[in-house]
Short mmCIF file of C-alpha atoms in Angstrom, two decimals:
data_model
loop_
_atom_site.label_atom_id
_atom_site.label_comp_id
_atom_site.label_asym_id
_atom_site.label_seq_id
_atom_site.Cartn_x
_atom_site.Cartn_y
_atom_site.Cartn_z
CA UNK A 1 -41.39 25.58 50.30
CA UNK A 2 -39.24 23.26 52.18
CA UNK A 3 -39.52 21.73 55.56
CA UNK A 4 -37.41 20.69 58.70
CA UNK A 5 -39.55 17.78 60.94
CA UNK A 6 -39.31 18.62 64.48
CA UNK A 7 -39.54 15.66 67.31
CA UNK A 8 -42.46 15.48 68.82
CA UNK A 9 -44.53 18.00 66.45
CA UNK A 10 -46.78 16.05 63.87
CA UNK A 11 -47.12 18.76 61.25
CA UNK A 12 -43.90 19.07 59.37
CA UNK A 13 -42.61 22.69 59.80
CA UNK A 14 -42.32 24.94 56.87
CA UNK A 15 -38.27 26.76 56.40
CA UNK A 16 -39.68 30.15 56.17
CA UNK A 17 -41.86 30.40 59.54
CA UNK A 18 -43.62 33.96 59.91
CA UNK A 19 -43.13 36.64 62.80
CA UNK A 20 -45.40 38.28 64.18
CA UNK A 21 -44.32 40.62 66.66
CA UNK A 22 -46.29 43.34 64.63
CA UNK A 23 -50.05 41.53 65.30
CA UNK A 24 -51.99 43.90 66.87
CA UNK A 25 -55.95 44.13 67.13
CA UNK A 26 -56.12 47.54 65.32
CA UNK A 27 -54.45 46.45 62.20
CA UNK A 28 -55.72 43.04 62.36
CA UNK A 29 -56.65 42.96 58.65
CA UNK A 30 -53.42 43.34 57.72
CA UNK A 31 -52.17 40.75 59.62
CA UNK A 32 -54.57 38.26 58.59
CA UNK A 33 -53.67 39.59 54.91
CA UNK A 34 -49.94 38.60 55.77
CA UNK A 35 -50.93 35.20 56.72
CA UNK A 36 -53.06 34.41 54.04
CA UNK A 37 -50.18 35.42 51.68
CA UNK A 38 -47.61 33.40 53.80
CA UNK A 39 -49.41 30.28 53.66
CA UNK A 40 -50.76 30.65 49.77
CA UNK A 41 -46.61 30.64 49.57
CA UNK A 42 -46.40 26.95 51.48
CA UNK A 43 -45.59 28.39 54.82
CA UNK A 44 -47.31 26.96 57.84
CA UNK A 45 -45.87 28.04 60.61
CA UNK A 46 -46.30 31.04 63.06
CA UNK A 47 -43.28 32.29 65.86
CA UNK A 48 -45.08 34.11 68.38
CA UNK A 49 -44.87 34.76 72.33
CA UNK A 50 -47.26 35.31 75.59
CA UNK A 51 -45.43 39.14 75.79
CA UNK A 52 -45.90 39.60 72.12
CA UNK A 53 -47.25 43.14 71.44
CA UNK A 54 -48.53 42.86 75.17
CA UNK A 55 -50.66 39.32 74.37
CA UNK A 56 -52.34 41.14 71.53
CA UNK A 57 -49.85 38.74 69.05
CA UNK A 58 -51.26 35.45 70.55
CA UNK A 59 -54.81 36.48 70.08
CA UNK A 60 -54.81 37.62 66.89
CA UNK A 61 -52.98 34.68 65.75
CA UNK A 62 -56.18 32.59 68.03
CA UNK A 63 -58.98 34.77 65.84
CA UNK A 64 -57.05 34.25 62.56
CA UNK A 65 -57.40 30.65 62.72
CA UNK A 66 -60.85 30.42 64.56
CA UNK A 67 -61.94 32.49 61.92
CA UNK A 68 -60.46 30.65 59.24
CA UNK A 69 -60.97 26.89 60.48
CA UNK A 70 -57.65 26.55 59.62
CA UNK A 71 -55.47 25.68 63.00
CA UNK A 72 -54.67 21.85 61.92
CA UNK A 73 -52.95 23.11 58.82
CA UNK A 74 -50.74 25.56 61.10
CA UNK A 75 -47.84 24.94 63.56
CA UNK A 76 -47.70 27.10 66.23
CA UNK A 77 -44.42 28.25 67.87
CA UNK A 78 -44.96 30.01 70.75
CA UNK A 79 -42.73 31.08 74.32
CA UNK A 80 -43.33 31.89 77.82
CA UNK A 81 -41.38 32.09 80.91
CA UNK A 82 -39.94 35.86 79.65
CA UNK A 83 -38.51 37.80 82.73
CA UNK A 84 -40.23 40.70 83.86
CA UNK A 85 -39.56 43.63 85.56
CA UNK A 86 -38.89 41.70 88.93
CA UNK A 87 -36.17 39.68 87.54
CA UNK A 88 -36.37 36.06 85.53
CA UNK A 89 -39.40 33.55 85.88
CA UNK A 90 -38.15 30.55 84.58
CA UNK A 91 -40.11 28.80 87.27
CA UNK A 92 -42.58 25.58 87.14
CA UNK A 93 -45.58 28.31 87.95
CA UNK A 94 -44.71 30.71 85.54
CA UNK A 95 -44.29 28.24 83.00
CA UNK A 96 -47.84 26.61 83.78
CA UNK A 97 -49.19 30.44 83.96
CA UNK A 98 -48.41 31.62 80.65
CA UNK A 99 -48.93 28.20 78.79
CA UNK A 100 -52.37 28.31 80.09
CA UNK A 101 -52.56 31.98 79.31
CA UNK A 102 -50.90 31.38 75.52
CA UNK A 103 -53.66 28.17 74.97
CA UNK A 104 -56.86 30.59 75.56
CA UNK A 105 -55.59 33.58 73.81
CA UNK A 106 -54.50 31.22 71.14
CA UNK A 107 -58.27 29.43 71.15
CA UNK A 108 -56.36 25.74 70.33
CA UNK A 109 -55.84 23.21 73.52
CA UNK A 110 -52.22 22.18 72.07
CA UNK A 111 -49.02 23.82 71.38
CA UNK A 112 -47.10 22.19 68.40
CA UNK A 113 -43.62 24.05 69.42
CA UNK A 114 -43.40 25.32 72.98
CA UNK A 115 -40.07 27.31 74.14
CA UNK A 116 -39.01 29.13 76.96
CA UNK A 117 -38.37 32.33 76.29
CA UNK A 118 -35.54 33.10 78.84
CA UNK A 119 -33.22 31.09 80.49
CA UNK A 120 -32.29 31.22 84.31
CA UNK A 121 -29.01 29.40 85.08
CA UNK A 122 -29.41 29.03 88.80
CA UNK A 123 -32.64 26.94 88.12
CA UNK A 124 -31.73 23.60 87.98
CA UNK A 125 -32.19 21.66 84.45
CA UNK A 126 -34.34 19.37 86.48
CA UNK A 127 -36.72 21.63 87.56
CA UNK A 128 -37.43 22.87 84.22
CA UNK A 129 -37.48 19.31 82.64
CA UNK A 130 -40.02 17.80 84.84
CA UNK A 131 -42.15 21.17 84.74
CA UNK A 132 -42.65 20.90 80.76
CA UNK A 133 -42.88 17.04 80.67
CA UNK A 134 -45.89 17.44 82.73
CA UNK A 135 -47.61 19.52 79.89
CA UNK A 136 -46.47 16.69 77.67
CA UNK A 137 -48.02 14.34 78.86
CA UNK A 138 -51.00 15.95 79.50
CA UNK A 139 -50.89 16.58 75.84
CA UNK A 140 -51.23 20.01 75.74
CA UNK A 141 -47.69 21.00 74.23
CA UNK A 142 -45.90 18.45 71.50
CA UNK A 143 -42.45 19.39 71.53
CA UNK A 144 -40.19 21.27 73.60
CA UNK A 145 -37.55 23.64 72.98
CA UNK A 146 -35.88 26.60 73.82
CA UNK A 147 -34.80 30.58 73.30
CA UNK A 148 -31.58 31.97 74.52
CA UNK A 149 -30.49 29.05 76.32
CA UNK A 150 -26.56 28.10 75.61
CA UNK A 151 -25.94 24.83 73.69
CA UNK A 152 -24.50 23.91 77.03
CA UNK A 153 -27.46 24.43 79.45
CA UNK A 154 -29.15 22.89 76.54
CA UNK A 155 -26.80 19.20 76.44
CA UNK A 156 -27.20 19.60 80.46
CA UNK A 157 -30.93 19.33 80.22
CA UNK A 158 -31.39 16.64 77.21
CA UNK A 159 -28.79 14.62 79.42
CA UNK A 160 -30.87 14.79 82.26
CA UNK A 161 -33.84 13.85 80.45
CA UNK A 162 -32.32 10.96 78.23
CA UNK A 163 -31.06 9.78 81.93
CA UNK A 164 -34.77 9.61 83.23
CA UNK A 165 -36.28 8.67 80.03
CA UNK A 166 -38.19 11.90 80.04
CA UNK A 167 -38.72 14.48 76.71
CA UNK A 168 -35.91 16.35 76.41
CA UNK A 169 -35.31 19.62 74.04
CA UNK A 170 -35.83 19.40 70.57
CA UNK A 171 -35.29 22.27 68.86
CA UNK A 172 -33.09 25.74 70.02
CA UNK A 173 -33.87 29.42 68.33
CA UNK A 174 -30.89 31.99 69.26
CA UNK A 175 -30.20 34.63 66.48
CA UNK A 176 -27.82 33.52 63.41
CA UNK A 177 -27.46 35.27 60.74
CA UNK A 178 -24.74 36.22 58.29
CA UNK A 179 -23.44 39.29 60.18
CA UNK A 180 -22.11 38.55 63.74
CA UNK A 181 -23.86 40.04 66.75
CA UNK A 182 -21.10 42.30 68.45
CA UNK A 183 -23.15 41.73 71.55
CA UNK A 184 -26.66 40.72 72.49
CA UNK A 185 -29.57 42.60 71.12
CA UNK A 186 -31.19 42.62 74.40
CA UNK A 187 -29.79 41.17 77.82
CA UNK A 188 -29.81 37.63 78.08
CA UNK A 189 -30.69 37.22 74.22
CA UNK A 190 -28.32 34.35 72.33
CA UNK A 191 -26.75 35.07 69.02
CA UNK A 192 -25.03 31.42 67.27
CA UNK A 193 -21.42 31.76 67.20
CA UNK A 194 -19.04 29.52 65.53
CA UNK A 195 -19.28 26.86 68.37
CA UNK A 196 -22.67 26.82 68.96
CA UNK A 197 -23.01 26.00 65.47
CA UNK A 198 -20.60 23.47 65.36
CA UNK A 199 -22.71 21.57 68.43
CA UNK A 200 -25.64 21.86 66.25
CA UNK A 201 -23.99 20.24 63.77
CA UNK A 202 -22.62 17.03 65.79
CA UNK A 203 -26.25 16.86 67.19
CA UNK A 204 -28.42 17.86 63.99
CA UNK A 205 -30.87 19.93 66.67
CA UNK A 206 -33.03 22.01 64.48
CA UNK A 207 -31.97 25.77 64.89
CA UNK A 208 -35.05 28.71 64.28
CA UNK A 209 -33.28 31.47 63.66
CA UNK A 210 -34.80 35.01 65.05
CA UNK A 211 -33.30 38.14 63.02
CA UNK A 212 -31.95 35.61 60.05
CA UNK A 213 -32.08 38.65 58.11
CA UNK A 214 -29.83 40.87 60.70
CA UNK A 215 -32.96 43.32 60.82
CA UNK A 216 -32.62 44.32 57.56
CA UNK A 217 -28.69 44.58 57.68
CA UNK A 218 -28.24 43.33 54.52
CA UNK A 219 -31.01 45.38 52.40
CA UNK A 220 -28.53 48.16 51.14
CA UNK A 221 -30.48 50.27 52.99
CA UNK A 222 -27.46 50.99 55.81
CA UNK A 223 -23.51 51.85 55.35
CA UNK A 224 -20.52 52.44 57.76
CA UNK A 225 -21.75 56.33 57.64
CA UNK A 226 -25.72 55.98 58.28
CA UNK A 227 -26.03 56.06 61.83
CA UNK A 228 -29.32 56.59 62.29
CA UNK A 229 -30.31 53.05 63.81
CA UNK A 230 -28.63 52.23 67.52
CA UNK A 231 -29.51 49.22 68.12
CA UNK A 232 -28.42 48.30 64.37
CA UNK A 233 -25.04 50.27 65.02
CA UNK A 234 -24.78 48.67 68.03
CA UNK A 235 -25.27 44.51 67.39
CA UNK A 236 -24.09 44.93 63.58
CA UNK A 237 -21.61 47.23 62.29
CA UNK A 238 -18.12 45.69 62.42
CA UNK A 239 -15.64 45.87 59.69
CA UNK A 240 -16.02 42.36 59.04
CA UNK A 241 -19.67 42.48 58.62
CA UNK A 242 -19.12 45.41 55.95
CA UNK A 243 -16.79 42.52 54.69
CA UNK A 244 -19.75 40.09 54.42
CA UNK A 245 -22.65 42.67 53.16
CA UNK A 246 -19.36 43.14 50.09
CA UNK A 247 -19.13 39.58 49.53
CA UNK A 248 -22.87 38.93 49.82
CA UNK A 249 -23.50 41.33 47.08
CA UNK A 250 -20.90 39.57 45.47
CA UNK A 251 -22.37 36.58 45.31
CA UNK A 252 -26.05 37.82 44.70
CA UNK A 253 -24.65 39.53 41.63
CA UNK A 254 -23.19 35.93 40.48
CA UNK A 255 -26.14 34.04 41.14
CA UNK A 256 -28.66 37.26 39.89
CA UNK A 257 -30.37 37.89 43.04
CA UNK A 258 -29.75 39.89 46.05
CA UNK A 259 -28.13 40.37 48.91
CA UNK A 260 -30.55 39.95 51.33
CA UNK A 261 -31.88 36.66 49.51
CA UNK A 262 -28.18 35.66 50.54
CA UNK A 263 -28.01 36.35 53.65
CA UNK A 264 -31.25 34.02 54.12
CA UNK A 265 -29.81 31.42 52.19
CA UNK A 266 -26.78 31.58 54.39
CA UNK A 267 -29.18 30.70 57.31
CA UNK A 268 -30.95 28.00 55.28
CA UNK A 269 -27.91 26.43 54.11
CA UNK A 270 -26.09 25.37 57.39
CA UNK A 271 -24.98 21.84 57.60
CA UNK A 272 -28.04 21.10 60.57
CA UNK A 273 -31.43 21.46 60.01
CA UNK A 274 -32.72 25.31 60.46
CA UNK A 275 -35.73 27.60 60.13
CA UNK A 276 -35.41 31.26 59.49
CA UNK A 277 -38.60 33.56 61.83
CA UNK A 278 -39.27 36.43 58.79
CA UNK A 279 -40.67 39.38 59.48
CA UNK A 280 -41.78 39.89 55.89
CA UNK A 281 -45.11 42.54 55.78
CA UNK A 282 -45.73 42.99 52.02
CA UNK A 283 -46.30 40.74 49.19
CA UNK A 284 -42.57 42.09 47.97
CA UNK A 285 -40.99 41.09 50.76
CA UNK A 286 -42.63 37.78 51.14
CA UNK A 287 -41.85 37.14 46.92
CA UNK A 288 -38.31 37.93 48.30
CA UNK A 289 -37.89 35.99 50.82
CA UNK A 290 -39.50 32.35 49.31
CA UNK A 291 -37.22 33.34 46.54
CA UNK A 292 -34.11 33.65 49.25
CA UNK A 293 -35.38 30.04 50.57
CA UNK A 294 -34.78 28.19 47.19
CA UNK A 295 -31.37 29.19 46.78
CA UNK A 296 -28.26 26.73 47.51
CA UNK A 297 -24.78 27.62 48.40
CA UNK A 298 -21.70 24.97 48.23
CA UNK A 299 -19.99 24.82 51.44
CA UNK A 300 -17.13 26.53 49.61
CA UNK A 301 -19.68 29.69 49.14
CA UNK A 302 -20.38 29.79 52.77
CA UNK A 303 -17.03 29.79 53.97
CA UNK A 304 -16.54 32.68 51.80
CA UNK A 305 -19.24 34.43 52.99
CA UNK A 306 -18.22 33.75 56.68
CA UNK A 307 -14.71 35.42 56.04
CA UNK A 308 -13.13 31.71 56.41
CA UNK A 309 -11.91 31.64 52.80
CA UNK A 310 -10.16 34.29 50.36
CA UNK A 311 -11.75 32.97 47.80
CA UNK A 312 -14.84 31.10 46.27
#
């Protein structure tokens, strides 16, 4: 397993970091199962979120590691400051609300990676900076990031803290993936277009990708005549994403793997630092996706792959 370091965590932070949007207390065992697997693998780090599964995410993550006296080996990525159904909350109370709320359900008084969830462009950068500084220096979240923010809110708000000398952003996690979102998944959600990327690049911000997979676009499992997922319809299917799955297979046939592994190597392989949130749930998929992790593509491979080349 290979790892990114993050500024302001101190715990490196594994590639592969595991979701777990599917933690519930019912089928806890399997979830602890999952995480035993992930980190007998090298992973160490858990994505999670105060509206995860209704807060039922957070605290099965909490009894995991109280359970297994294991919470210095793991870094924790969780978010807060989601919009409900009154409107956005990016606010200095929500964000002190559901940080507090995140730290018991979680049973740990730190946060290694701490993002809002949301974004709220009509609340000032400085609000939000001097909000989440205060929790820094109280020691209670390492570093800061965000969600769904734009690179540019993003540079507006690490100016303003490089101006006052305060902590600034130090990590982003839209969606990228090898097939190009046709439009957000869900309002307000960030997908990592060709510019976005390129910002990454010129400031090497670590990227954690959500969806690096394209939920499961890239499995075989879907063509331009099964219709029977929306939302995948809806954010996926493009005749130049057909174009990629073709040259993805392409490639995976080359190398002797498969598609999918591809399509998280694209992720892996960008020319910043990234981390790709997996949803894997067996020991298959988990095999799969450490496998996916290992594999390097030349920049003339991921050109290819991104449409920008005829030929590899």
């Amino acid at each position: 397993m290979d790892y990114i370091t993050i500024q302001g965590a101190k715990k490196p932070v594994s590639r592969l970091m595991k979701g777990s949007d599917y933690f519930f207390h019912h089928s806890y065992e399997k979830a602890a199962a999952n995480l035993d697997a992930y980190l007998a693998i090298g992973g160490n780090s858990i994505d999670t979120a105060h509206i995860y599964c209704g807060g039922q995410s957070e605290e099965v993550i909490g009894r995991y590691m109280s359970e297994r006296g294991n919470r210095e080996q793991i870094v924790v990525l969780t978010k807060g400051a989601h919009h409900d159904q009154s409107g956005p909350r990016v606010s200095k109370e929500a964000i002190a609300a559901d940080l507090k709320d995140s730290l018991r359900k979680l049973q740990t008084d730190y946060i290694d990676l701490y993002a809002l969830h949301r974004d709220d462009p009509a609340i000032p950068v400085s609000v939000i900076i001097d909000a989440l500084n205060e929790h820094v220096a109280a020691g209670v979240v390492q570093a800061i990031g965000v969600s769904n923010w734009t690179w540019q809110r993003i540079e507006e708000a690490n100016r303003y803290a490089a101006d006052r000398g305060l902590v600034g952003f130090t990590f982003s996690s839209p969606n990228l993936s090898l097939a190009k979102a046709n439009e957000p998944f869900w309002s307000g959600c960030v997908s990592a277009d060709e510019e976005t990327c390129a910002w990454h690049e010129a400031n090497q911000l670590p990227l954690l990708s959500w969806s690096s997979q394209a939920r499961g676009f890239f499995t075989g499992r879907f063509s331009p005549e099964v219709r029977d997922n929306a939302d995948l319809v809806r954010v996926f299917y493009s005749d130049d994403n057909w174009e990629r799955l073709e040259r993805a297979k392409q490639l995976a046939a080359d190398k002797g793997v498969s598609a999918i592994q591809i399509a998280l190597a694209y992720v892996l392989n960008q020319s910043f630092p990234t981390c790709a949130l997996i949803g894997a749930q067996s020991t298959e998929e988990l095999q799969s996706c450490d496998e996916g992790s290992l594999i390097k593509l030349t920049r003339a491979e991921m050109d290819w792959l991104d449409l920008t080349k005829q030929t590899v």
